[in-house]
Amino acid sequence: MPVCPQAAPYNWYVATKGTETRHDPYVLDGARPLQYGPLPDRIRHRFPIFKERVYINSCSQGALSDAVRAAYQQYLDDWDEKGAPWEYWVERQEAARTAFASLVNADPDEVAVTASLSAGVSALASGLRFASRSKVVLTDWEFPTIGQIWHAQEARGARVVHVPAAKNGTIPHEHFERAIDDDTLLVSVTHVCYRNGAMVDVPKVVELAHERGALVLLDAFQSVGSLPIDVRALGVDFLGAGALKYLLGSAGLGFFYCRRELVERVWPTQTGWFADENIFAMDHTDYSPARTAARFQAGTPPVPSIYAGIAGIRLMQEIGIAETREHVLELNSHLIAGLDDLRAKIVTPRRPKRRGALVCVKSKDAKALVSALGREGIVTSERDGNLRLSAHCYNSVEDVDAVLASLQRHRDLLA
Ligand SMILES: Cc1ncc(COP(=O)(O)O)c(C=O)c1O
Protein backbone atom coordinates (compact mmCIF):
# COMPACT_ATOMS: atom_id res chain seq x y z
CA MET A 1 0.00 0.00 0.00
CA PRO A 2 1.38 3.44 -0.85
CA VAL A 3 2.39 5.51 2.13
CA CYS A 4 1.53 8.96 0.91
CA PRO A 5 -0.81 10.39 -1.66
CA GLN A 6 1.98 12.00 -3.65
CA ALA A 7 3.25 8.51 -4.38
CA ALA A 8 -0.16 6.95 -4.70
CA PRO A 9 -1.60 6.17 -8.12
CA TYR A 10 -5.07 7.47 -8.91
CA ASN A 11 -6.52 3.98 -8.46
CA TRP A 12 -5.51 3.89 -4.82
CA TYR A 13 -8.02 6.58 -4.03
CA VAL A 14 -10.71 4.86 -6.04
CA ALA A 15 -10.00 1.53 -4.40
CA THR A 16 -10.23 2.94 -0.91
CA LYS A 17 -12.93 5.52 -1.53
CA GLY A 18 -15.92 4.98 0.68
CA THR A 19 -14.50 1.97 2.50
CA GLU A 20 -14.13 3.76 5.83
CA THR A 21 -17.09 3.89 8.16
CA ARG A 22 -16.05 5.69 11.30
CA HIS A 23 -17.58 7.40 14.20
CA ASP A 24 -16.62 11.02 14.69
CA PRO A 25 -13.84 11.04 17.28
CA TYR A 26 -13.66 14.74 17.88
CA VAL A 27 -16.14 15.70 20.44
CA LEU A 28 -15.66 13.49 23.40
CA ASP A 29 -12.96 10.83 23.03
CA GLY A 30 -10.81 11.47 26.08
CA ALA A 31 -12.70 14.67 26.80
CA ARG A 32 -15.22 15.39 29.50
CA PRO A 33 -18.70 16.46 28.51
CA LEU A 34 -19.88 20.02 28.89
CA GLN A 35 -21.91 20.85 31.95
CA TYR A 36 -24.76 23.31 32.26
CA GLY A 37 -24.51 26.65 34.04
CA PRO A 38 -22.89 30.03 33.44
CA LEU A 39 -19.50 30.69 31.92
CA PRO A 40 -16.78 30.03 32.78
CA ASP A 41 -17.57 27.45 35.46
CA ARG A 42 -19.22 24.94 33.21
CA ILE A 43 -16.22 24.69 30.88
CA ARG A 44 -13.12 25.75 32.77
CA HIS A 45 -12.28 22.18 33.81
CA ARG A 46 -11.69 21.36 30.12
CA PHE A 47 -8.60 23.59 30.01
CA PRO A 48 -5.90 22.16 32.30
CA ILE A 49 -3.65 25.23 32.12
CA PHE A 50 -5.90 26.96 34.68
CA LYS A 51 -4.65 24.57 37.38
CA GLU A 52 -1.26 26.26 37.04
CA ARG A 53 -1.77 29.69 35.55
CA VAL A 54 -4.04 32.59 34.81
CA TYR A 55 -4.19 32.36 31.03
CA ILE A 56 -5.51 35.56 29.47
CA ASN A 57 -3.74 35.52 26.12
CA SER A 58 -6.19 34.12 23.56
CA CYS A 59 -5.25 36.87 21.07
CA SER A 60 -1.99 34.91 20.68
CA GLN A 61 -3.30 31.37 21.07
CA GLY A 62 -6.30 29.71 22.67
CA ALA A 63 -5.76 27.56 25.76
CA LEU A 64 -5.35 23.83 25.11
CA SER A 65 -8.54 21.88 25.83
CA ASP A 66 -8.96 18.18 26.55
CA ALA A 67 -10.87 17.89 23.25
CA VAL A 68 -7.99 19.26 21.18
CA ARG A 69 -5.49 17.08 23.04
CA ALA A 70 -7.72 14.06 22.32
CA ALA A 71 -7.96 15.04 18.65
CA TYR A 72 -4.16 15.02 18.33
CA GLN A 73 -4.10 11.61 19.99
CA GLN A 74 -6.73 10.44 17.53
CA TYR A 75 -4.58 11.61 14.64
CA LEU A 76 -1.66 9.54 15.96
CA ASP A 77 -3.92 6.54 16.58
CA ASP A 78 -5.32 6.73 13.06
CA TRP A 79 -1.80 6.96 11.65
CA ASP A 80 -0.64 4.04 13.79
CA GLU A 81 -3.63 1.83 13.12
CA LYS A 82 -4.24 2.56 9.44
CA GLY A 83 -0.78 3.35 8.13
CA ALA A 84 -1.78 6.09 5.72
CA PRO A 85 -5.55 6.70 5.78
CA TRP A 86 -5.38 9.46 3.17
CA GLU A 87 -8.90 8.88 2.02
CA TYR A 88 -10.10 9.62 5.54
CA TRP A 89 -7.71 12.53 5.95
CA VAL A 90 -9.03 14.16 2.77
CA GLU A 91 -12.51 13.64 4.17
CA ARG A 92 -11.36 15.39 7.41
CA GLN A 93 -10.41 18.37 5.28
CA GLU A 94 -14.01 18.44 4.06
CA ALA A 95 -15.23 18.22 7.67
CA ALA A 96 -13.06 21.24 8.56
CA ARG A 97 -14.45 23.14 5.57
CA THR A 98 -18.01 22.39 6.64
CA ALA A 99 -17.31 23.28 10.28
CA PHE A 100 -15.86 26.66 9.35
CA ALA A 101 -18.62 27.36 6.82
CA SER A 102 -21.30 26.77 9.47
CA LEU A 103 -19.43 29.07 11.83
CA VAL A 104 -19.53 32.08 9.49
CA ASN A 105 -22.80 31.30 7.66
CA ALA A 106 -21.08 30.43 4.39
CA ASP A 107 -21.61 27.40 2.18
CA PRO A 108 -18.82 24.81 2.25
CA ASP A 109 -18.04 25.41 -1.43
CA GLU A 110 -17.26 29.04 -0.53
CA VAL A 111 -14.49 27.99 1.89
CA ALA A 112 -10.87 27.00 1.26
CA VAL A 113 -8.94 25.06 3.90
CA THR A 114 -5.41 26.46 4.03
CA ALA A 115 -2.28 26.20 6.15
CA SER A 116 -2.50 29.85 7.27
CA LEU A 117 -4.51 33.00 6.75
CA SER A 118 -1.61 34.31 4.67
CA ALA A 119 -1.86 31.36 2.26
CA GLY A 120 -5.50 32.09 1.39
CA VAL A 121 -4.96 35.84 1.03
CA SER A 122 -1.85 35.27 -1.11
CA ALA A 123 -3.80 32.93 -3.38
CA LEU A 124 -6.42 35.67 -3.79
CA ALA A 125 -3.79 38.33 -4.47
CA SER A 126 -2.09 36.10 -7.04
CA GLY A 127 -5.38 35.74 -8.91
CA LEU A 128 -6.33 39.40 -9.17
CA ARG A 129 -5.45 41.60 -12.11
CA PHE A 130 -4.72 45.22 -11.44
CA ALA A 131 -5.66 46.46 -14.91
CA SER A 132 -9.01 48.26 -15.02
CA ARG A 133 -8.73 49.05 -11.31
CA SER A 134 -5.31 49.09 -9.70
CA LYS A 135 -5.73 50.35 -6.15
CA VAL A 136 -5.73 48.27 -2.96
CA VAL A 137 -6.82 50.18 0.14
CA LEU A 138 -5.79 48.88 3.55
CA THR A 139 -5.85 50.27 7.04
CA ASP A 140 -2.96 51.06 9.32
CA TRP A 141 -4.39 48.48 11.73
CA GLU A 142 -3.59 45.50 9.50
CA PHE A 143 -1.49 42.59 10.65
CA PRO A 144 1.94 42.73 8.91
CA THR A 145 1.15 39.78 6.64
CA ILE A 146 -1.71 41.70 5.01
CA GLY A 147 0.43 44.75 4.25
CA GLN A 148 3.25 42.56 3.01
CA ILE A 149 1.01 40.55 0.67
CA TRP A 150 -0.55 43.66 -0.89
CA HIS A 151 2.73 45.54 -1.19
CA ALA A 152 4.17 42.45 -2.92
CA GLN A 153 1.53 43.01 -5.63
CA GLU A 154 3.10 46.37 -6.50
CA ALA A 155 5.45 44.34 -8.71
CA ARG A 156 2.30 43.22 -10.59
CA GLY A 157 0.82 46.69 -11.02
CA ALA A 158 -1.08 47.22 -7.76
CA ARG A 159 -1.11 50.64 -6.08
CA VAL A 160 -1.36 50.30 -2.31
CA VAL A 161 -2.89 53.09 -0.23
CA HIS A 162 -3.10 53.13 3.58
CA VAL A 163 -6.06 54.48 5.55
CA PRO A 164 -4.50 56.16 8.57
CA ALA A 165 -5.86 56.05 12.11
CA ALA A 166 -6.67 59.37 13.79
CA LYS A 167 -4.81 60.68 16.86
CA ASN A 168 -7.66 59.51 19.09
CA GLY A 169 -6.91 55.91 18.03
CA THR A 170 -9.97 55.41 15.79
CA ILE A 171 -10.23 55.26 12.01
CA PRO A 172 -12.89 57.85 11.15
CA HIS A 173 -15.18 56.90 8.28
CA GLU A 174 -14.06 60.02 6.34
CA HIS A 175 -10.62 58.43 6.10
CA PHE A 176 -12.16 55.50 4.23
CA GLU A 177 -14.20 57.92 2.12
CA ARG A 178 -11.07 59.74 1.10
CA ALA A 179 -9.14 56.57 0.19
CA ILE A 180 -11.74 54.47 -1.65
CA ASP A 181 -12.47 55.67 -5.18
CA ASP A 182 -13.42 54.34 -8.61
CA ASP A 183 -9.89 52.99 -9.17
CA THR A 184 -10.12 50.84 -6.02
CA LEU A 185 -10.18 47.13 -6.72
CA LEU A 186 -10.12 45.91 -3.14
CA VAL A 187 -10.42 47.22 0.41
CA SER A 188 -8.55 45.04 2.90
CA VAL A 189 -9.60 45.53 6.52
CA THR A 190 -8.95 43.79 9.78
CA HIS A 191 -12.02 43.10 11.92
CA VAL A 192 -10.26 43.56 15.26
CA CYS A 193 -6.82 45.15 15.40
CA TYR A 194 -4.15 42.88 16.94
CA ARG A 195 -2.32 45.90 18.41
CA ASN A 196 -5.09 47.83 20.11
CA GLY A 197 -8.24 45.66 20.11
CA ALA A 198 -10.31 48.19 18.11
CA MET A 199 -13.11 46.81 15.96
CA VAL A 200 -13.86 48.22 12.51
CA ASP A 201 -17.47 49.01 11.58
CA VAL A 202 -17.35 46.45 8.77
CA PRO A 203 -20.85 46.85 7.25
CA LYS A 204 -20.28 50.60 6.92
CA VAL A 205 -16.96 50.08 5.12
CA VAL A 206 -18.52 47.37 2.91
CA GLU A 207 -21.39 49.68 1.96
CA LEU A 208 -19.01 52.44 0.93
CA ALA A 209 -16.66 50.07 -0.95
CA HIS A 210 -19.48 48.37 -2.85
CA GLU A 211 -21.05 51.72 -3.69
CA ARG A 212 -17.75 52.64 -5.34
CA GLY A 213 -17.40 49.26 -7.08
CA ALA A 214 -14.64 47.82 -4.85
CA LEU A 215 -14.46 44.41 -3.23
CA VAL A 216 -13.81 43.87 0.50
CA LEU A 217 -11.49 41.38 2.20
CA LEU A 218 -11.90 40.95 5.95
CA ASP A 219 -9.10 39.61 8.17
CA ALA A 220 -11.14 37.97 10.93
CA PHE A 221 -8.31 36.20 12.74
CA GLN A 222 -8.71 38.37 15.87
CA SER A 223 -12.50 38.05 15.95
CA VAL A 224 -13.52 34.59 14.79
CA GLY A 225 -14.55 32.45 17.76
CA SER A 226 -14.79 35.45 20.08
CA LEU A 227 -17.96 36.90 18.55
CA PRO A 228 -20.59 35.69 16.08
CA ILE A 229 -19.60 36.26 12.45
CA ASP A 230 -22.01 36.11 9.55
CA VAL A 231 -20.43 36.77 6.18
CA ARG A 232 -23.83 37.49 4.62
CA ALA A 233 -24.77 40.06 7.27
CA LEU A 234 -21.34 41.70 7.09
CA GLY A 235 -21.54 41.68 3.29
CA VAL A 236 -17.82 40.98 2.80
CA ASP A 237 -16.58 39.40 -0.42
CA PHE A 238 -13.61 37.54 1.07
CA LEU A 239 -12.65 36.60 4.61
CA GLY A 240 -9.50 35.04 6.01
CA ALA A 241 -9.10 33.46 9.44
CA GLY A 242 -7.07 30.94 11.39
CA ALA A 243 -7.89 28.34 14.02
CA LEU A 244 -5.37 28.88 16.77
CA LYS A 245 -6.74 31.80 18.76
CA TYR A 246 -10.39 32.09 19.84
CA LEU A 247 -11.28 28.95 17.85
CA LEU A 248 -9.13 26.91 20.24
CA GLY A 249 -7.34 24.97 17.50
CA SER A 250 -3.63 25.03 16.88
CA ALA A 251 -1.12 26.59 14.51
CA GLY A 252 -1.07 25.41 10.90
CA LEU A 253 -4.72 25.79 9.89
CA GLY A 254 -6.39 28.68 8.12
CA PHE A 255 -9.62 29.29 6.25
CA PHE A 256 -10.47 31.51 3.33
CA TYR A 257 -14.02 32.45 2.36
CA CYS A 258 -14.90 33.70 -1.12
CA ARG A 259 -18.43 34.77 -2.01
CA ARG A 260 -19.75 32.23 -4.51
CA GLU A 261 -20.38 34.68 -7.38
CA LEU A 262 -16.72 35.75 -7.25
CA VAL A 263 -15.03 32.36 -7.11
CA GLU A 264 -14.65 31.86 -10.84
CA ARG A 265 -13.66 35.49 -11.40
CA VAL A 266 -10.37 34.93 -9.56
CA TRP A 267 -7.66 32.82 -11.19
CA PRO A 268 -5.05 32.06 -8.50
CA THR A 269 -1.55 31.65 -9.89
CA GLN A 270 -0.26 30.67 -6.47
CA THR A 271 -1.73 27.19 -6.39
CA GLY A 272 -1.20 23.44 -5.98
CA TRP A 273 -2.87 20.11 -6.55
CA PHE A 274 -5.41 20.48 -3.72
CA ALA A 275 -6.76 23.50 -5.61
CA ASP A 276 -7.52 21.42 -8.67
CA GLU A 277 -11.00 20.73 -9.95
CA ASN A 278 -10.29 17.03 -9.41
CA ILE A 279 -7.43 16.37 -7.01
CA PHE A 280 -7.70 12.67 -7.79
CA ALA A 281 -7.05 13.19 -11.50
CA MET A 282 -3.30 13.54 -10.84
CA ASP A 283 -2.97 15.43 -14.09
CA HIS A 284 0.25 17.38 -14.49
CA THR A 285 -0.55 18.50 -18.04
CA ASP A 286 -3.02 21.26 -17.23
CA TYR A 287 -4.32 23.76 -14.66
CA SER A 288 -8.04 23.52 -14.02
CA PRO A 289 -8.77 25.20 -10.70
CA ALA A 290 -11.76 24.01 -8.69
CA ARG A 291 -15.03 25.77 -9.43
CA THR A 292 -15.38 26.24 -5.69
CA ALA A 293 -13.32 28.20 -3.17
CA ALA A 294 -11.03 25.15 -2.98
CA ARG A 295 -9.20 26.93 -5.82
CA PHE A 296 -7.56 29.05 -3.09
CA GLN A 297 -5.90 25.97 -1.57
CA ALA A 298 -2.42 24.68 -2.43
CA GLY A 299 -0.68 21.42 -1.52
CA THR A 300 -1.17 18.61 1.01
CA PRO A 301 -3.55 19.77 3.74
CA PRO A 302 -2.22 20.31 7.28
CA VAL A 303 -3.77 17.08 8.57
CA PRO A 304 -2.79 17.17 12.29
CA SER A 305 -3.92 20.81 12.54
CA ILE A 306 -7.19 19.88 10.84
CA TYR A 307 -7.91 17.30 13.56
CA ALA A 308 -7.20 19.97 16.19
CA GLY A 309 -9.12 22.66 14.34
CA ILE A 310 -12.29 20.62 13.98
CA ALA A 311 -12.18 19.78 17.68
CA GLY A 312 -11.62 23.43 18.61
CA ILE A 313 -14.40 24.76 16.39
CA ARG A 314 -16.87 22.18 17.66
CA LEU A 315 -15.94 22.92 21.23
CA MET A 316 -16.47 26.66 20.70
CA GLN A 317 -19.82 25.97 19.07
CA GLU A 318 -20.86 23.80 22.00
CA ILE A 319 -19.74 26.45 24.47
CA GLY A 320 -21.58 29.14 22.49
CA ILE A 321 -19.90 32.04 20.70
CA ALA A 322 -22.69 34.56 21.35
CA GLU A 323 -22.63 33.73 25.05
CA THR A 324 -18.84 33.98 25.04
CA ARG A 325 -19.07 37.48 23.55
CA GLU A 326 -21.47 38.59 26.32
CA HIS A 327 -19.33 36.97 29.02
CA VAL A 328 -16.13 38.61 27.76
CA LEU A 329 -17.77 42.03 27.41
CA GLU A 330 -18.74 41.79 31.10
CA LEU A 331 -15.25 40.69 32.12
CA ASN A 332 -13.76 43.52 30.10
CA SER A 333 -15.96 46.20 31.67
CA HIS A 334 -14.71 44.95 35.03
CA LEU A 335 -11.14 45.00 33.69
CA ILE A 336 -11.49 48.51 32.26
CA ALA A 337 -12.95 49.83 35.53
CA GLY A 338 -10.00 48.33 37.43
CA LEU A 339 -7.51 49.77 34.93
CA ASP A 340 -9.12 53.19 35.34
CA ASP A 341 -8.64 52.87 39.11
CA LEU A 342 -4.96 52.26 38.40
CA ARG A 343 -4.97 55.31 36.08
CA ALA A 344 -3.67 53.09 33.30
CA LYS A 345 -3.73 54.35 29.71
CA ILE A 346 -6.17 52.13 27.83
CA VAL A 347 -5.65 52.30 24.06
CA THR A 348 -8.69 50.17 23.17
CA PRO A 349 -11.93 52.03 22.33
CA ARG A 350 -14.32 52.27 25.29
CA ARG A 351 -17.50 51.57 23.37
CA PRO A 352 -18.24 47.82 23.51
CA LYS A 353 -19.39 47.86 19.86
CA ARG A 354 -16.01 49.18 18.78
CA ARG A 355 -13.83 46.60 20.49
CA GLY A 356 -13.20 42.86 20.21
CA ALA A 357 -12.14 40.57 23.05
CA LEU A 358 -8.76 42.25 23.37
CA VAL A 359 -8.03 45.12 25.77
CA CYS A 360 -4.67 46.88 25.40
CA VAL A 361 -2.86 49.06 27.91
CA LYS A 362 0.06 51.38 27.23
CA SER A 363 3.24 50.37 29.02
CA LYS A 364 6.61 51.99 29.62
CA ASP A 365 8.24 48.63 28.92
CA ALA A 366 5.70 46.12 27.65
CA LYS A 367 8.16 43.21 27.39
CA ALA A 368 9.24 43.69 31.02
CA LEU A 369 5.60 43.93 32.09
CA VAL A 370 4.69 40.67 30.32
CA SER A 371 7.66 38.99 32.04
CA ALA A 372 6.72 40.41 35.45
CA LEU A 373 3.15 39.13 35.10
CA GLY A 374 4.52 35.82 33.83
CA ARG A 375 6.62 35.40 36.98
CA GLU A 376 3.36 35.65 38.92
CA GLY A 377 1.74 32.93 36.81
CA ILE A 378 -0.22 35.26 34.51
CA VAL A 379 0.16 34.68 30.77
CA THR A 380 -0.27 37.79 28.57
CA SER A 381 1.48 39.24 25.52
CA GLU A 382 2.52 42.61 24.10
CA ARG A 383 2.61 44.43 20.78
CA ASP A 384 3.57 47.96 19.84
CA GLY A 385 4.32 48.99 23.43
CA ASN A 386 0.94 47.76 24.67
CA LEU A 387 0.16 45.00 27.13
CA ARG A 388 -2.50 42.75 25.57
CA LEU A 389 -5.15 41.19 27.81
CA SER A 390 -7.49 38.91 25.92
CA ALA A 391 -10.16 37.08 27.86
CA HIS A 392 -12.18 34.22 26.40
CA CYS A 393 -14.97 31.85 27.41
CA TYR A 394 -12.83 30.18 30.09
CA ASN A 395 -11.72 33.32 31.95
CA SER A 396 -13.29 34.37 35.24
CA VAL A 397 -13.70 37.54 37.29
CA GLU A 398 -11.03 36.09 39.58
CA ASP A 399 -8.61 35.96 36.63
CA VAL A 400 -9.25 39.64 35.93
CA ASP A 401 -8.78 40.48 39.62
CA ALA A 402 -5.49 38.58 39.64
CA VAL A 403 -4.31 40.60 36.63
CA LEU A 404 -5.35 43.89 38.25
CA ALA A 405 -3.62 42.98 41.53
CA SER A 406 -0.44 42.11 39.67
CA LEU A 407 -0.61 45.32 37.61
CA GLN A 408 -0.93 47.29 40.83
CA ARG A 409 2.30 45.66 42.04
CA HIS A 410 3.96 46.60 38.74
CA ARG A 411 2.32 49.99 38.34
CA ASP A 412 5.73 51.53 37.54
CA LEU A 413 5.73 49.63 34.21
CA LEU A 414 2.41 51.11 33.10
CA ALA A 415 2.49 54.38 31.12
C1 LIG B 1 -5.16 39.74 12.69
C2 LIG B 1 -4.19 38.69 12.22
N1 LIG B 1 -4.06 38.46 10.91
C3 LIG B 1 -3.21 37.55 10.44
C4 LIG B 1 -2.41 36.83 11.29
C5 LIG B 1 -1.42 35.85 10.71
O1 LIG B 1 -2.02 34.71 10.23
P1 LIG B 1 -1.22 33.53 9.54
O2 LIG B 1 0.07 33.39 10.26
O3 LIG B 1 -2.12 32.34 9.71
O4 LIG B 1 -1.04 33.89 8.13
C6 LIG B 1 -2.52 37.01 12.66
C7 LIG B 1 -1.69 36.20 13.58
O5 LIG B 1 -1.52 36.46 14.72
C8 LIG B 1 -3.43 37.98 13.14
O6 LIG B 1 -3.56 38.24 14.45
PDB file of C-alpha atoms and ligand atoms in Angstrom, residues 116-118 143 145 190 194 219 221-222 245, ligand 1:
ATOM      1  CA  SER A 116      -2.501  29.852   7.268  1.00  0.00           C
ATOM      2  CA  LEU A 117      -4.510  33.001   6.755  1.00  0.00           C
ATOM      3  CA  SER A 118      -1.608  34.306   4.668  1.00  0.00           C
ATOM      4  CA  PHE A 143      -1.486  42.589  10.646  1.00  0.00           C
ATOM      5  CA  THR A 145       1.152  39.781   6.637  1.00  0.00           C
ATOM      6  CA  THR A 190      -8.951  43.789   9.780  1.00  0.00           C
ATOM      7  CA  TYR A 194      -4.151  42.875  16.940  1.00  0.00           C
ATOM      8  CA  ASP A 219      -9.097  39.612   8.169  1.00  0.00           C
ATOM      9  CA  PHE A 221      -8.314  36.202  12.743  1.00  0.00           C
ATOM     10  CA  GLN A 222      -8.710  38.369  15.868  1.00  0.00           C
ATOM     11  CA  LYS A 245      -6.745  31.799  18.758  1.00  0.00           C
TER      12      LYS A 245
HETATM   13  C1  LIG B   1      -5.156  39.741  12.690  1.00  0.00           C
HETATM   14  C2  LIG B   1      -4.191  38.694  12.222  1.00  0.00           C
HETATM   15  N1  LIG B   1      -4.062  38.465  10.911  1.00  0.00           N
HETATM   16  C3  LIG B   1      -3.206  37.554  10.444  1.00  0.00           C
HETATM   17  C4  LIG B   1      -2.405  36.831  11.288  1.00  0.00           C
HETATM   18  C5  LIG B   1      -1.423  35.852  10.706  1.00  0.00           C
HETATM   19  O1  LIG B   1      -2.024  34.714  10.226  1.00  0.00           O
HETATM   20  P1  LIG B   1      -1.224  33.529   9.545  1.00  0.00           P
HETATM   21  O2  LIG B   1       0.075  33.388  10.259  1.00  0.00           O
HETATM   22  O3  LIG B   1      -2.124  32.341   9.707  1.00  0.00           O
HETATM   23  O4  LIG B   1      -1.041  33.891   8.127  1.00  0.00           O
HETATM   24  C6  LIG B   1      -2.515  37.007  12.656  1.00  0.00           C
HETATM   25  C7  LIG B   1      -1.687  36.205  13.577  1.00  0.00           C
HETATM   26  O5  LIG B   1      -1.517  36.463  14.718  1.00  0.00           O
HETATM   27  C8  LIG B   1      -3.429  37.976  13.138  1.00  0.00           C
HETATM   28  O6  LIG B   1      -3.555  38.241  14.449  1.00  0.00           O
END
